[in-house]
Amino acid sequence: MSTAAPHDRAAPGALAVAFALASVYILWGSTYLAIRFALESYPPFLLGAGRMFLAGLIMYVVLRARGVASPTGKQWRTLWILSIWMVLLSNGLVNLAETEVGSGLAAIAVASMPLFAGVFAMLRGRHPSKIEWIGLLIGFLGVLWLNAGGELSSSTLGLICLVIAPIAWAWGSIWSRDQDLPQPFMSAAGQMLTGSIWMLIAAVIHGERITQMPTLSATGAMLYLVVAGSIFGFTAYIWLLHHVRPALATSYAYVNPPIAVLFGALIGGEHFTAHDLGAMAVILVGVVIITLAKARAAKPVAAAPSAASSSEPAA
């Protein structure tokens, strides 16, 4: 995979960029509701194990057929560790949370991930600018607001899961930057394959089993998560990272939650209070400020995306 910066390539057409952005916005924004539908027949960790194994296996086979090198032994060991954070404790806990809270509310909580990533980056020596500090402060006020009342505070399990999931995703993203990992597509395939084993172990510990034939709609939702969420959405995101400004490619962080809320309301019949929507607005303002501040501080020549930063979001 070429590591040329976006402006060293032929400029992509506006239609191609718009299509890729729409794919990331809509496909990833819809995964939260698809998880809720799949949970009607599949227990949370078994759902995650099946989804990650199928998506990871398909990506791995295709990449190997195209000549992409398999991860080295050292890289596989790193992927096993990384998938604990990026798969088991992020996607797995979002699945578990959605057994008690709505899909839109889960998306709102996960939107806090960039805030925790900023804190972990600071702890590892990258100090935020004054503008980023403002974004962090505003964003965390929104997180406190969200956790202080409303539906989320009425579910202890949902609250714990939706606090841990974005923290785990943020930590994995920051920690992985100093690790030896394969190229982004192979890293994602490896994370999903190893993560599916962690999910299966969690399912056994959680006592999960499928006692009756899954419904057609639940199975369709699970396959949608495999194809649309994990493969197509991820491919579109990697393409964007290589063709447009990083700030535009990562704008899904503040676009996915409103789209997830919209899907939840229109298709899933979910209801949201002024408290929930107000907290979402405050969190997203903080995330937008941080994203724009990073874009202004970015070097003129963008580096190739790291294997971790190009992974799909927690849902």
Coordinates of C-alpha atoms in Angstrom, one line a residue:
M1 CA 0.0 0.0 0.0
S2 CA 1.4 3.4 -0.9
T3 CA 2.2 5.8 1.8
A4 CA 2.0 8.9 -0.3
A5 CA 0.3 11.9 1.2
P6 CA -3.1 12.8 -0.2
H7 CA -1.9 15.8 -2.2
D8 CA 0.8 13.6 -3.9
R9 CA -1.9 11.6 -5.6
A10 CA -4.3 12.5 -8.3
A11 CA -7.1 14.4 -6.7
P12 CA -10.2 12.1 -6.3
G13 CA -13.4 13.2 -7.8
A14 CA -15.9 15.0 -5.6
L15 CA -18.5 12.3 -6.3
A16 CA -16.1 9.5 -5.1
V17 CA -15.3 11.5 -1.9
A18 CA -19.0 12.1 -1.3
F19 CA -19.8 8.4 -1.8
A20 CA -17.0 7.3 0.5
L21 CA -18.1 9.8 3.2
A22 CA -21.7 8.8 2.9
S23 CA -20.6 5.1 3.3
V24 CA -18.7 5.8 6.5
Y25 CA -21.4 8.1 7.9
I26 CA -24.4 5.9 7.1
L27 CA -22.9 2.4 7.4
W28 CA -21.1 3.0 10.6
G29 CA -23.9 5.1 12.0
S30 CA -26.4 2.3 11.3
T31 CA -24.3 -0.4 13.0
Y32 CA -25.7 0.5 16.4
L33 CA -29.2 -0.2 15.4
A34 CA -28.1 -3.4 13.5
I35 CA -26.5 -4.6 16.8
R36 CA -29.8 -4.1 18.6
F37 CA -31.7 -6.1 16.0
A38 CA -29.1 -8.9 15.9
L39 CA -29.3 -9.2 19.7
E40 CA -32.8 -10.4 19.4
S41 CA -31.4 -13.8 18.7
Y42 CA -27.7 -13.7 19.3
P43 CA -26.2 -13.2 22.8
P44 CA -23.8 -10.2 22.9
F45 CA -20.4 -11.9 22.9
L46 CA -21.4 -14.7 20.6
L47 CA -22.7 -12.0 18.2
G48 CA -19.3 -10.3 18.4
A49 CA -17.4 -13.5 17.9
G50 CA -19.4 -14.5 14.8
R51 CA -19.3 -11.0 13.3
M52 CA -15.5 -10.5 13.9
F53 CA -14.5 -14.0 12.8
L54 CA -16.4 -13.8 9.5
A55 CA -15.3 -10.3 8.6
G56 CA -11.7 -11.0 9.7
L57 CA -11.5 -14.3 7.8
I58 CA -12.9 -12.7 4.6
M59 CA -10.5 -9.8 4.7
Y60 CA -7.5 -12.0 5.6
V61 CA -8.2 -14.4 2.7
V62 CA -8.7 -11.6 0.2
L63 CA -5.6 -9.8 1.3
R64 CA -3.4 -12.9 1.2
A65 CA -4.8 -13.7 -2.3
R66 CA -3.7 -10.2 -3.4
G67 CA -0.2 -10.8 -2.1
V68 CA -0.3 -8.9 1.2
A69 CA 2.1 -10.4 3.7
S70 CA 0.7 -12.2 6.8
P71 CA 1.6 -10.7 10.2
T72 CA 4.9 -11.9 11.7
G73 CA 4.9 -13.9 14.9
K74 CA 5.7 -10.7 16.9
Q75 CA 2.9 -8.8 15.1
W76 CA 0.4 -11.6 15.9
R77 CA 1.4 -11.4 19.6
T78 CA 0.8 -7.6 19.4
L79 CA -2.6 -8.1 17.7
W80 CA -3.7 -10.6 20.4
I81 CA -3.1 -7.9 23.0
L82 CA -4.5 -5.0 20.9
S83 CA -7.7 -6.9 20.2
I84 CA -8.5 -7.1 23.9
W85 CA -8.8 -3.3 23.8
M86 CA -10.1 -2.7 20.3
V87 CA -12.5 -5.6 19.9
L88 CA -13.4 -7.3 23.2
L89 CA -13.6 -4.3 25.5
S90 CA -15.0 -1.9 22.9
N91 CA -17.3 -3.7 20.5
G92 CA -18.0 -6.5 23.0
L93 CA -19.1 -4.1 25.7
V94 CA -21.2 -2.0 23.3
N95 CA -23.0 -5.2 22.4
L96 CA -23.5 -6.0 26.1
A97 CA -24.7 -2.5 26.8
E98 CA -27.3 -2.6 24.0
T99 CA -29.0 -5.5 25.8
E100 CA -30.3 -2.8 28.2
V101 CA -30.0 0.6 26.5
G102 CA -31.1 2.0 23.1
S103 CA -28.8 2.0 20.1
G104 CA -28.8 5.8 19.8
L105 CA -27.8 6.2 23.4
A106 CA -24.9 3.8 22.9
A107 CA -23.7 5.8 20.0
I108 CA -23.9 9.1 22.0
A109 CA -21.7 7.5 24.8
V110 CA -19.2 6.1 22.3
A111 CA -18.8 9.6 20.8
S112 CA -16.7 10.4 23.8
M113 CA -13.8 8.3 22.5
P114 CA -11.7 11.1 21.0
L115 CA -11.8 12.9 24.4
F116 CA -10.2 9.9 26.2
A117 CA -7.7 9.6 23.3
G118 CA -6.7 13.2 23.9
V119 CA -6.1 12.4 27.6
F120 CA -4.1 9.3 26.9
A121 CA -2.0 11.1 24.3
M122 CA -1.3 13.8 26.9
L123 CA -0.2 11.1 29.4
R124 CA 2.2 9.8 26.8
G125 CA 3.9 13.1 26.3
R126 CA 1.7 14.9 23.7
H127 CA 0.4 17.9 25.4
P128 CA -2.9 19.4 24.0
S129 CA -3.0 23.0 22.7
K130 CA -5.1 25.6 24.4
I131 CA -7.9 25.0 21.9
E132 CA -7.8 21.2 22.4
W133 CA -8.0 21.8 26.2
I134 CA -11.2 23.8 25.6
G135 CA -12.6 20.9 23.5
L136 CA -11.6 18.4 26.1
L137 CA -13.3 20.4 28.9
I138 CA -16.5 20.9 26.9
G139 CA -16.6 17.3 25.8
F140 CA -16.2 15.9 29.3
L141 CA -18.9 18.2 30.6
G142 CA -21.1 16.6 28.1
V143 CA -20.0 13.1 29.3
L144 CA -20.8 14.1 32.9
W145 CA -24.2 15.4 31.8
L146 CA -25.0 12.2 29.9
N147 CA -24.1 10.0 32.9
A148 CA -25.9 12.2 35.5
G149 CA -29.4 11.4 34.5
G150 CA -31.7 10.0 31.9
E151 CA -32.0 6.5 30.5
L152 CA -28.2 5.7 30.9
S153 CA -28.2 6.3 34.6
S154 CA -31.0 3.9 35.1
S155 CA -29.0 1.0 33.7
T156 CA -25.9 0.2 35.8
L157 CA -24.7 -2.4 33.3
G158 CA -25.2 0.0 30.4
L159 CA -23.4 2.8 32.2
I160 CA -20.4 0.7 33.1
C161 CA -20.1 -0.8 29.6
L162 CA -20.5 2.6 27.8
V163 CA -17.8 4.2 30.0
I164 CA -15.3 1.4 29.6
A165 CA -15.8 0.9 25.8
P166 CA -14.6 4.3 24.6
I167 CA -11.8 4.3 27.1
A168 CA -10.6 0.9 25.9
W169 CA -10.8 2.0 22.2
A170 CA -9.0 5.2 22.9
W171 CA -6.2 3.5 24.9
G172 CA -5.8 0.8 22.3
S173 CA -5.5 3.5 19.6
I174 CA -2.8 5.4 21.5
W175 CA -0.9 2.4 22.7
S176 CA -0.7 0.8 19.3
R177 CA 1.1 3.7 17.8
D178 CA 4.4 2.5 19.3
Q179 CA 3.9 -1.1 18.3
D180 CA 5.1 -3.1 15.3
L181 CA 1.9 -3.8 13.3
P182 CA 1.1 -5.0 9.7
Q183 CA -0.3 -2.6 7.2
P184 CA -3.8 -1.2 8.1
F185 CA -6.0 -3.7 6.2
M186 CA -4.1 -6.7 7.5
S187 CA -4.0 -5.3 11.0
A188 CA -7.7 -4.9 11.0
A189 CA -8.2 -8.5 9.8
G190 CA -5.8 -9.8 12.4
Q191 CA -7.5 -7.8 15.2
M192 CA -10.9 -9.1 14.2
L193 CA -9.7 -12.7 14.0
T194 CA -7.9 -12.6 17.4
G195 CA -10.7 -10.6 18.9
S196 CA -13.2 -13.2 17.8
I197 CA -11.4 -15.7 20.1
W198 CA -11.5 -13.3 23.0
M199 CA -15.2 -12.8 22.3
L200 CA -15.8 -16.5 22.3
I201 CA -14.0 -16.9 25.7
A202 CA -16.1 -14.1 27.1
A203 CA -19.2 -15.8 25.8
V204 CA -18.3 -19.0 27.6
I205 CA -17.6 -17.1 30.8
H206 CA -20.8 -15.2 30.4
G207 CA -22.7 -18.5 30.0
E208 CA -24.0 -17.6 26.6
R209 CA -25.7 -20.1 24.2
I210 CA -28.1 -20.0 21.4
T211 CA -31.1 -22.2 22.5
Q212 CA -33.3 -21.8 19.4
M213 CA -33.1 -21.0 15.7
P214 CA -32.1 -17.3 15.2
T215 CA -34.7 -15.3 13.4
L216 CA -34.1 -14.3 9.8
S217 CA -34.1 -10.6 10.7
A218 CA -31.5 -11.1 13.5
T219 CA -29.3 -13.1 11.1
G220 CA -29.7 -10.5 8.4
A221 CA -28.6 -7.8 10.9
M222 CA -25.5 -9.9 11.9
L223 CA -24.5 -10.3 8.2
Y224 CA -25.1 -6.6 7.7
L225 CA -22.6 -5.9 10.5
V226 CA -20.1 -8.2 8.8
V227 CA -20.4 -6.9 5.3
A228 CA -21.6 -3.3 5.6
G229 CA -20.1 -2.4 9.0
S230 CA -16.8 -4.3 9.1
I231 CA -15.8 -4.6 5.4
F232 CA -17.4 -2.0 3.2
G233 CA -17.4 0.8 5.9
F234 CA -13.8 0.1 6.8
T235 CA -12.7 0.0 3.2
A236 CA -14.3 3.3 2.5
Y237 CA -12.6 4.8 5.6
I238 CA -9.1 3.6 4.6
W239 CA -9.7 5.1 1.1
L240 CA -10.6 8.4 2.7
L241 CA -7.5 8.4 4.9
H242 CA -5.4 8.1 1.7
H243 CA -7.2 10.7 -0.4
V244 CA -8.6 13.5 1.8
R245 CA -7.5 15.5 4.8
P246 CA -7.4 13.4 8.0
A247 CA -9.9 15.9 9.7
L248 CA -12.4 15.1 7.0
A249 CA -11.8 11.3 7.1
T250 CA -12.2 11.2 10.9
S251 CA -15.3 13.4 10.9
Y252 CA -17.3 10.2 11.3
A253 CA -16.6 10.7 15.1
Y254 CA -19.2 13.5 15.3
V255 CA -21.5 12.5 12.4
N256 CA -22.2 8.9 13.4
P257 CA -24.0 9.7 16.7
P258 CA -26.7 11.9 15.2
I259 CA -27.2 9.4 12.4
A260 CA -27.4 6.5 14.9
V261 CA -30.0 8.5 16.9
L262 CA -32.0 9.2 13.7
F263 CA -32.0 5.5 12.7
G264 CA -32.9 4.5 16.2
A265 CA -35.9 7.0 16.2
L266 CA -37.2 6.3 12.7
I267 CA -36.6 2.6 12.4
G268 CA -36.1 1.3 15.9
G269 CA -38.9 3.3 17.6
E270 CA -36.4 4.7 20.2
H271 CA -37.2 7.8 22.2
F272 CA -34.7 10.4 23.3
T273 CA -35.1 13.0 26.0
A274 CA -33.9 16.6 25.9
H275 CA -31.3 15.5 28.4
D276 CA -29.8 12.9 26.1
L277 CA -29.8 15.1 23.0
G278 CA -28.4 18.0 25.0
A279 CA -25.5 15.9 26.3
M280 CA -24.9 14.6 22.8
A281 CA -24.7 18.2 21.4
V282 CA -22.1 19.2 24.1
I283 CA -20.0 16.0 23.6
L284 CA -19.9 16.6 19.8
V285 CA -19.0 20.3 20.2
G286 CA -16.0 19.1 22.2
V287 CA -15.0 16.5 19.6
V288 CA -15.4 19.0 16.7
I289 CA -13.1 21.5 18.5
I290 CA -10.5 18.8 19.1
T291 CA -10.6 17.6 15.5
L292 CA -10.3 21.1 14.0
A293 CA -7.5 21.9 16.4
K294 CA -5.6 18.8 15.4
A295 CA -6.2 19.6 11.7
R296 CA -4.7 23.1 12.2
A297 CA -1.6 21.7 14.0
A298 CA -1.0 18.9 11.5
K299 CA 2.1 19.0 9.4
P300 CA 1.8 20.0 5.7
V301 CA 2.7 16.4 4.7
A302 CA 0.4 13.9 6.3
A303 CA 1.8 10.6 7.4
A304 CA 0.3 7.3 6.4
P305 CA -2.4 6.2 8.7
S306 CA -1.3 3.8 11.5
A307 CA -2.8 0.4 11.6
A308 CA -4.7 1.2 14.7
S309 CA -6.0 4.7 13.8
S310 CA -7.6 3.1 10.7
S311 CA -9.6 0.5 12.6
E312 CA -13.4 0.8 12.7
P313 CA -15.2 2.3 15.6
A314 CA -16.3 0.5 18.6
A315 CA -19.7 -0.5 17.1

